[in-house]
PDB file of C-alpha atoms in Angstrom:
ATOM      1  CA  UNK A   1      90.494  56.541 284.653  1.00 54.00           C
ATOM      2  CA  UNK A   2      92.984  53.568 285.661  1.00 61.00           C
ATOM      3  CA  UNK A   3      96.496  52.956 283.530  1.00 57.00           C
ATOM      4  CA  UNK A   4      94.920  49.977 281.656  1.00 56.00           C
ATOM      5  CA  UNK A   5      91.636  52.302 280.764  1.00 56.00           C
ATOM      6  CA  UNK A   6      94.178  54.762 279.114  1.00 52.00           C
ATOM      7  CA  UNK A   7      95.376  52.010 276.914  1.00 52.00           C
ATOM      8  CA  UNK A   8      92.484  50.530 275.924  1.00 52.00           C
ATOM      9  CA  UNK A   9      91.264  53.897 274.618  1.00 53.00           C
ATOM     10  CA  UNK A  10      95.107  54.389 272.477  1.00 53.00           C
ATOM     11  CA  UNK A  11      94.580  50.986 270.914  1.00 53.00           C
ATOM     12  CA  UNK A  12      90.679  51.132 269.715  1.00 54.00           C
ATOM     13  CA  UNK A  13      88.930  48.618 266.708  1.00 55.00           C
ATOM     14  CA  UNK A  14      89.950  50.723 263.791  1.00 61.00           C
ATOM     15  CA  UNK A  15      93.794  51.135 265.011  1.00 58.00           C
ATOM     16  CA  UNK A  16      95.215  48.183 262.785  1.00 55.00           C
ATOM     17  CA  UNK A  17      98.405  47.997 260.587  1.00 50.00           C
ATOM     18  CA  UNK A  18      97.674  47.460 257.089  1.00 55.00           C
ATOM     19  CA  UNK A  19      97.135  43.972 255.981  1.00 57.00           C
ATOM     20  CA  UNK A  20      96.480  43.239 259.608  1.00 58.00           C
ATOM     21  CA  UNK A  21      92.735  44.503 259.648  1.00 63.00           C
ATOM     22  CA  UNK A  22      90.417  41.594 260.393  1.00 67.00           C
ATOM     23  CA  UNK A  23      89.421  39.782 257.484  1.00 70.00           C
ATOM     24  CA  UNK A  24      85.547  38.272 256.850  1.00 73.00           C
ATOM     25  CA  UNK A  25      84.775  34.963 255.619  1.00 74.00           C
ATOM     26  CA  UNK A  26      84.446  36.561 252.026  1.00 79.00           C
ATOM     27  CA  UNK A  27      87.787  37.677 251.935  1.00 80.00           C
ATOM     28  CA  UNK A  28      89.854  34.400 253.145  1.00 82.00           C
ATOM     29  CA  UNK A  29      87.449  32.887 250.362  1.00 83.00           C
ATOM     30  CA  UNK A  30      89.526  35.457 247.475  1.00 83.00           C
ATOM     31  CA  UNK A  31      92.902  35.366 248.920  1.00 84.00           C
ATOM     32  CA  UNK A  32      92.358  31.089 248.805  1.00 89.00           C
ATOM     33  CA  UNK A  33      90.866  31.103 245.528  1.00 91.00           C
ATOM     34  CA  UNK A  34      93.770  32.921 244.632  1.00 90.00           C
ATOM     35  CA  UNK A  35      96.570  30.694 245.787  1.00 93.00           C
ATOM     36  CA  UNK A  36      94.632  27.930 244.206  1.00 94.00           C
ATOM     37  CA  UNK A  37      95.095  29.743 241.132  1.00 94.00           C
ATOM     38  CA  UNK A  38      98.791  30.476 241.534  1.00 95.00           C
ATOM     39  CA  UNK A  39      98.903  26.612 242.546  1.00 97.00           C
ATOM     40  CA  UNK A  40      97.499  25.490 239.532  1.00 97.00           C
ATOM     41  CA  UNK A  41      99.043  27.819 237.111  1.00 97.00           C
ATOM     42  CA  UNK A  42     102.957  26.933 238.629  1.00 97.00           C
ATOM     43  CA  UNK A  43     101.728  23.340 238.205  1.00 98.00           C
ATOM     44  CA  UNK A  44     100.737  23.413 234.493  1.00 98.00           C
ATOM     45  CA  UNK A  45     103.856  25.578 233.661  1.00 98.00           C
ATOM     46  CA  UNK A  46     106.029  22.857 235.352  1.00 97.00           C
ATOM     47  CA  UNK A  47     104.451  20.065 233.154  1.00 98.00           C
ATOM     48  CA  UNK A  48     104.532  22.238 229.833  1.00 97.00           C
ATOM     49  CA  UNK A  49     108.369  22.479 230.887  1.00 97.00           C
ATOM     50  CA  UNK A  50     108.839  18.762 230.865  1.00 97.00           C
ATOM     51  CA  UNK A  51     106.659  17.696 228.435  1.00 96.00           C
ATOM     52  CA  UNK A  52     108.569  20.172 226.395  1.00 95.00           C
ATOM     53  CA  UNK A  53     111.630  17.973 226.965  1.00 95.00           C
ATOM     54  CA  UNK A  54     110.585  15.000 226.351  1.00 93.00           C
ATOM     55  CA  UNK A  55     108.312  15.117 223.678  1.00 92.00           C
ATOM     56  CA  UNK A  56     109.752  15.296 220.072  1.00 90.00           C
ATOM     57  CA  UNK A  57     106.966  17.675 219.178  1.00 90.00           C
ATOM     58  CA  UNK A  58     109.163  20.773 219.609  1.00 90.00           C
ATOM     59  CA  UNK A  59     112.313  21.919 217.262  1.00 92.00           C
ATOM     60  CA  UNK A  60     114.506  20.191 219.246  1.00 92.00           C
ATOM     61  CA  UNK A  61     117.482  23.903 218.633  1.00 93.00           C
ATOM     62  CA  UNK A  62     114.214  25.539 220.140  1.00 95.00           C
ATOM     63  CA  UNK A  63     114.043  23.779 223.608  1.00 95.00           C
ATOM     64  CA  UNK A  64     116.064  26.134 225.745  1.00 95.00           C
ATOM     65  CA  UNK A  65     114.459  29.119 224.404  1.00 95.00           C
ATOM     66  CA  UNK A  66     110.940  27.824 225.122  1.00 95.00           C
ATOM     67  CA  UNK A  67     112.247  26.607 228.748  1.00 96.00           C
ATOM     68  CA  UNK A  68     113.128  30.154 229.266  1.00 95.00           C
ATOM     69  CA  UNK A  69     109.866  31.677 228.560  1.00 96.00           C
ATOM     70  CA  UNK A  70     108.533  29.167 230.475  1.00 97.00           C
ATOM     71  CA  UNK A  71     110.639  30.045 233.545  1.00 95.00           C
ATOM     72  CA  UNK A  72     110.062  33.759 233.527  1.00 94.00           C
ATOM     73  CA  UNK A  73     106.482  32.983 233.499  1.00 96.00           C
ATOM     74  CA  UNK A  74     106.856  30.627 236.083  1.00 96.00           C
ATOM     75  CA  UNK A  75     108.452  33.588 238.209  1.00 94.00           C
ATOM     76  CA  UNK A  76     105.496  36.083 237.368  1.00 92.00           C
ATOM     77  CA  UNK A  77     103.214  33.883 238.239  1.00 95.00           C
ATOM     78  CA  UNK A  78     104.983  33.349 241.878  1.00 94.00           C
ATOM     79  CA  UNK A  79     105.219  36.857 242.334  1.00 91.00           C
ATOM     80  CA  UNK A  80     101.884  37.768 241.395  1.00 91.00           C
ATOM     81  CA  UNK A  81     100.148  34.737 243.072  1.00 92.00           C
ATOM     82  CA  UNK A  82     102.164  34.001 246.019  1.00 91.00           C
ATOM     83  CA  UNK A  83     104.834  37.462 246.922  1.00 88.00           C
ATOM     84  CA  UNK A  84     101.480  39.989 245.991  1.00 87.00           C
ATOM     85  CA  UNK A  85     104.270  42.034 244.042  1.00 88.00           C
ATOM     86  CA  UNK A  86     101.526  44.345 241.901  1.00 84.00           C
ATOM     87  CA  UNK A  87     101.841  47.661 239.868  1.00 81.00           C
ATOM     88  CA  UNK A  88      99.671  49.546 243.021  1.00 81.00           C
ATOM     89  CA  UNK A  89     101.223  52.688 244.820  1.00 83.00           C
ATOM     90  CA  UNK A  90     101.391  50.221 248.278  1.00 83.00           C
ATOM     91  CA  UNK A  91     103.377  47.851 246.667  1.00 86.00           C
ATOM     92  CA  UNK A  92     106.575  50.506 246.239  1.00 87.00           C
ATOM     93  CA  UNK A  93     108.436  48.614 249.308  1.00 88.00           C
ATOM     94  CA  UNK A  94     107.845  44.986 248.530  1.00 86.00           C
ATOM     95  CA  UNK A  95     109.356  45.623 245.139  1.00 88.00           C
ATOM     96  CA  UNK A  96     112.363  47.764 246.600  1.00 90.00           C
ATOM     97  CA  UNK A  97     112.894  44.555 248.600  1.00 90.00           C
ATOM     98  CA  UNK A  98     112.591  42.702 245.807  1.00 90.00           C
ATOM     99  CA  UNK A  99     115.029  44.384 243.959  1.00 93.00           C
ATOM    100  CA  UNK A 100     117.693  44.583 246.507  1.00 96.00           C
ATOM    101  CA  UNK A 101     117.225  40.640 246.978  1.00 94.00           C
ATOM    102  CA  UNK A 102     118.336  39.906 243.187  1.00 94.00           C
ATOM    103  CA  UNK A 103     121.031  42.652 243.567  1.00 97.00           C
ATOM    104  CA  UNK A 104     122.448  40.869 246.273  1.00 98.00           C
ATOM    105  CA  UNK A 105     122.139  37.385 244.800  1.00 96.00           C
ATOM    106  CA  UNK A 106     123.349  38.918 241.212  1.00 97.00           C
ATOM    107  CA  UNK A 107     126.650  40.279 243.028  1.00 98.00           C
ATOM    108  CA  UNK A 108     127.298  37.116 244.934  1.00 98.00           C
ATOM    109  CA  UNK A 109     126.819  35.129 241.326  1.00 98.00           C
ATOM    110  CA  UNK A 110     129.253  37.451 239.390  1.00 98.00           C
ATOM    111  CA  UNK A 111     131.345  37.666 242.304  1.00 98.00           C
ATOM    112  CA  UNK A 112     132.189  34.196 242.527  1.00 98.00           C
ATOM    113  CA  UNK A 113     132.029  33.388 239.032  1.00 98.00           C
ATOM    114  CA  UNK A 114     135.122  36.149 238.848  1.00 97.00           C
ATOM    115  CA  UNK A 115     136.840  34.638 241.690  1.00 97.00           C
ATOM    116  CA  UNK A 116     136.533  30.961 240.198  1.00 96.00           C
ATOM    117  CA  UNK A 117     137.868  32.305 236.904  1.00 95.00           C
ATOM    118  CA  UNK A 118     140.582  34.266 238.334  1.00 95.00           C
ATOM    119  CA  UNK A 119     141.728  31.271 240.445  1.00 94.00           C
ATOM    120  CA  UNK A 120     141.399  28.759 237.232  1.00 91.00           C
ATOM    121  CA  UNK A 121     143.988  31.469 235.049  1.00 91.00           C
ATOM    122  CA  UNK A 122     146.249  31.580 237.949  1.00 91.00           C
ATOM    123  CA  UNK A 123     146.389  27.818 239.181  1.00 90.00           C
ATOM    124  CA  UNK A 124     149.423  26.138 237.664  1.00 83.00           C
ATOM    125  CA  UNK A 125     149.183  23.603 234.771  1.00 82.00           C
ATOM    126  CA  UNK A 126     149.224  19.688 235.534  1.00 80.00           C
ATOM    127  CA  UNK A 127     150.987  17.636 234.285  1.00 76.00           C
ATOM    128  CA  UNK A 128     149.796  14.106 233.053  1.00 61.00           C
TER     129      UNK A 128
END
Protein backbone atom coordinates (compact mmCIF):
# COMPACT_ATOMS: atom_id res chain seq x y z
CA UNK A 1 0.00 0.00 0.00
CA UNK A 2 1.72 3.33 -1.42
CA UNK A 3 1.74 6.81 0.84
CA UNK A 4 -1.11 8.29 -1.29
CA UNK A 5 -3.26 4.81 -0.80
CA UNK A 6 -2.89 5.46 3.04
CA UNK A 7 -4.50 8.79 2.60
CA UNK A 8 -7.09 8.11 0.52
CA UNK A 9 -8.32 5.48 3.00
CA UNK A 10 -7.96 8.47 6.25
CA UNK A 11 -10.06 10.85 4.18
CA UNK A 12 -13.12 8.47 2.90
CA UNK A 13 -16.94 9.89 1.54
CA UNK A 14 -18.50 10.14 4.94
CA UNK A 15 -15.36 12.10 6.59
CA UNK A 16 -16.89 15.73 6.13
CA UNK A 17 -17.04 18.73 8.58
CA UNK A 18 -20.42 19.71 9.41
CA UNK A 19 -22.15 21.99 7.07
CA UNK A 20 -19.60 20.86 4.55
CA UNK A 21 -21.39 17.46 3.61
CA UNK A 22 -22.45 17.54 -0.03
CA UNK A 23 -25.68 18.99 -0.54
CA UNK A 24 -28.51 17.54 -3.29
CA UNK A 25 -30.45 19.58 -5.56
CA UNK A 26 -33.37 19.46 -2.90
CA UNK A 27 -31.48 21.03 -0.38
CA UNK A 28 -29.87 24.21 -2.32
CA UNK A 29 -33.70 24.45 -3.37
CA UNK A 30 -34.59 25.11 0.88
CA UNK A 31 -31.59 27.01 1.83
CA UNK A 32 -32.63 29.48 -1.55
CA UNK A 33 -36.15 29.51 -0.79
CA UNK A 34 -35.06 30.58 2.40
CA UNK A 35 -32.94 33.59 1.62
CA UNK A 36 -35.71 34.59 -0.66
CA UNK A 37 -37.74 34.70 2.31
CA UNK A 38 -35.31 36.61 4.50
CA UNK A 39 -35.00 38.90 1.24
CA UNK A 40 -38.42 39.65 1.09
CA UNK A 41 -39.25 39.95 4.68
CA UNK A 42 -36.03 42.71 5.27
CA UNK A 43 -37.58 44.37 2.20
CA UNK A 44 -41.18 44.84 3.46
CA UNK A 45 -39.87 45.81 6.98
CA UNK A 46 -37.72 48.54 5.28
CA UNK A 47 -40.81 50.00 3.43
CA UNK A 48 -43.20 49.69 6.59
CA UNK A 49 -40.23 51.82 8.20
CA UNK A 50 -40.56 54.58 5.69
CA UNK A 51 -43.91 54.58 4.93
CA UNK A 52 -44.20 54.91 8.64
CA UNK A 53 -42.42 58.26 8.27
CA UNK A 54 -43.94 59.69 5.83
CA UNK A 55 -47.36 58.92 6.01
CA UNK A 56 -49.56 60.95 8.50
CA UNK A 57 -51.43 57.77 9.28
CA UNK A 58 -49.43 57.10 12.47
CA UNK A 59 -49.51 59.25 15.95
CA UNK A 60 -46.95 61.25 14.85
CA UNK A 61 -45.30 61.04 19.35
CA UNK A 62 -45.55 57.25 18.25
CA UNK A 63 -43.03 57.17 15.29
CA UNK A 64 -39.82 56.32 17.06
CA UNK A 65 -41.34 53.70 19.08
CA UNK A 66 -42.82 51.91 16.05
CA UNK A 67 -39.30 52.44 14.15
CA UNK A 68 -37.86 50.55 16.97
CA UNK A 69 -39.96 47.55 16.80
CA UNK A 70 -39.47 47.67 13.41
CA UNK A 71 -35.65 47.55 13.70
CA UNK A 72 -35.42 44.72 16.17
CA UNK A 73 -37.48 42.80 13.83
CA UNK A 74 -35.49 43.77 11.10
CA UNK A 75 -32.42 42.23 13.11
CA UNK A 76 -34.32 38.85 13.87
CA UNK A 77 -35.16 38.45 10.72
CA UNK A 78 -31.27 38.84 9.54
CA UNK A 79 -30.23 36.56 12.04
CA UNK A 80 -32.66 33.98 11.49
CA UNK A 81 -32.66 34.25 7.62
CA UNK A 82 -29.24 35.16 6.74
CA UNK A 83 -26.53 34.42 10.21
CA UNK A 84 -28.72 30.77 10.83
CA UNK A 85 -28.53 31.96 14.62
CA UNK A 86 -31.43 29.26 15.94
CA UNK A 87 -32.45 27.95 19.47
CA UNK A 88 -30.71 24.22 18.35
CA UNK A 89 -27.90 22.64 20.63
CA UNK A 90 -25.32 23.26 17.31
CA UNK A 91 -25.95 26.69 17.28
CA UNK A 92 -24.19 27.27 21.02
CA UNK A 93 -20.93 28.80 19.15
CA UNK A 94 -22.44 31.02 16.53
CA UNK A 95 -24.35 32.73 19.30
CA UNK A 96 -21.20 32.91 21.70
CA UNK A 97 -19.74 34.73 18.68
CA UNK A 98 -22.51 36.64 18.44
CA UNK A 99 -22.48 37.79 21.73
CA UNK A 100 -18.90 38.66 22.04
CA UNK A 101 -19.36 40.78 18.68
CA UNK A 102 -22.03 43.24 20.42
CA UNK A 103 -19.85 43.15 23.61
CA UNK A 104 -17.11 44.42 21.76
CA UNK A 105 -19.03 46.97 19.71
CA UNK A 106 -21.13 47.94 23.07
CA UNK A 107 -17.64 48.72 24.89
CA UNK A 108 -16.19 50.63 22.01
CA UNK A 109 -19.75 52.76 21.94
CA UNK A 110 -19.70 53.52 25.75
CA UNK A 111 -16.12 53.87 25.62
CA UNK A 112 -16.01 56.65 23.37
CA UNK A 113 -19.12 58.20 24.29
CA UNK A 114 -17.20 58.56 27.95
CA UNK A 115 -14.15 59.81 26.39
CA UNK A 116 -16.11 62.49 24.20
CA UNK A 117 -17.92 63.58 27.36
CA UNK A 118 -14.98 63.68 29.50
CA UNK A 119 -13.07 65.76 26.89
CA UNK A 120 -16.29 68.21 26.34
CA UNK A 121 -16.31 68.90 30.62
CA UNK A 122 -12.67 69.44 30.50
CA UNK A 123 -12.14 71.61 27.23
CA UNK A 124 -12.03 75.27 28.19
CA UNK A 125 -14.95 77.70 27.51
CA UNK A 126 -14.89 80.05 24.29
CA UNK A 127 -15.29 83.00 24.22
CA UNK A 128 -17.49 84.90 21.58
Amino acid sequence: MSDTDARLDLHDASDHAPGDEPASGHEIAEGLLGYIVGLFLAALITAVAFFLVGTSLVWRPSIPVALLVLAVAQMGVHLVFFLHITTGPDNYNNVLALAFGVLIVGLIMVGSLWIMANMNHNMMPMHM
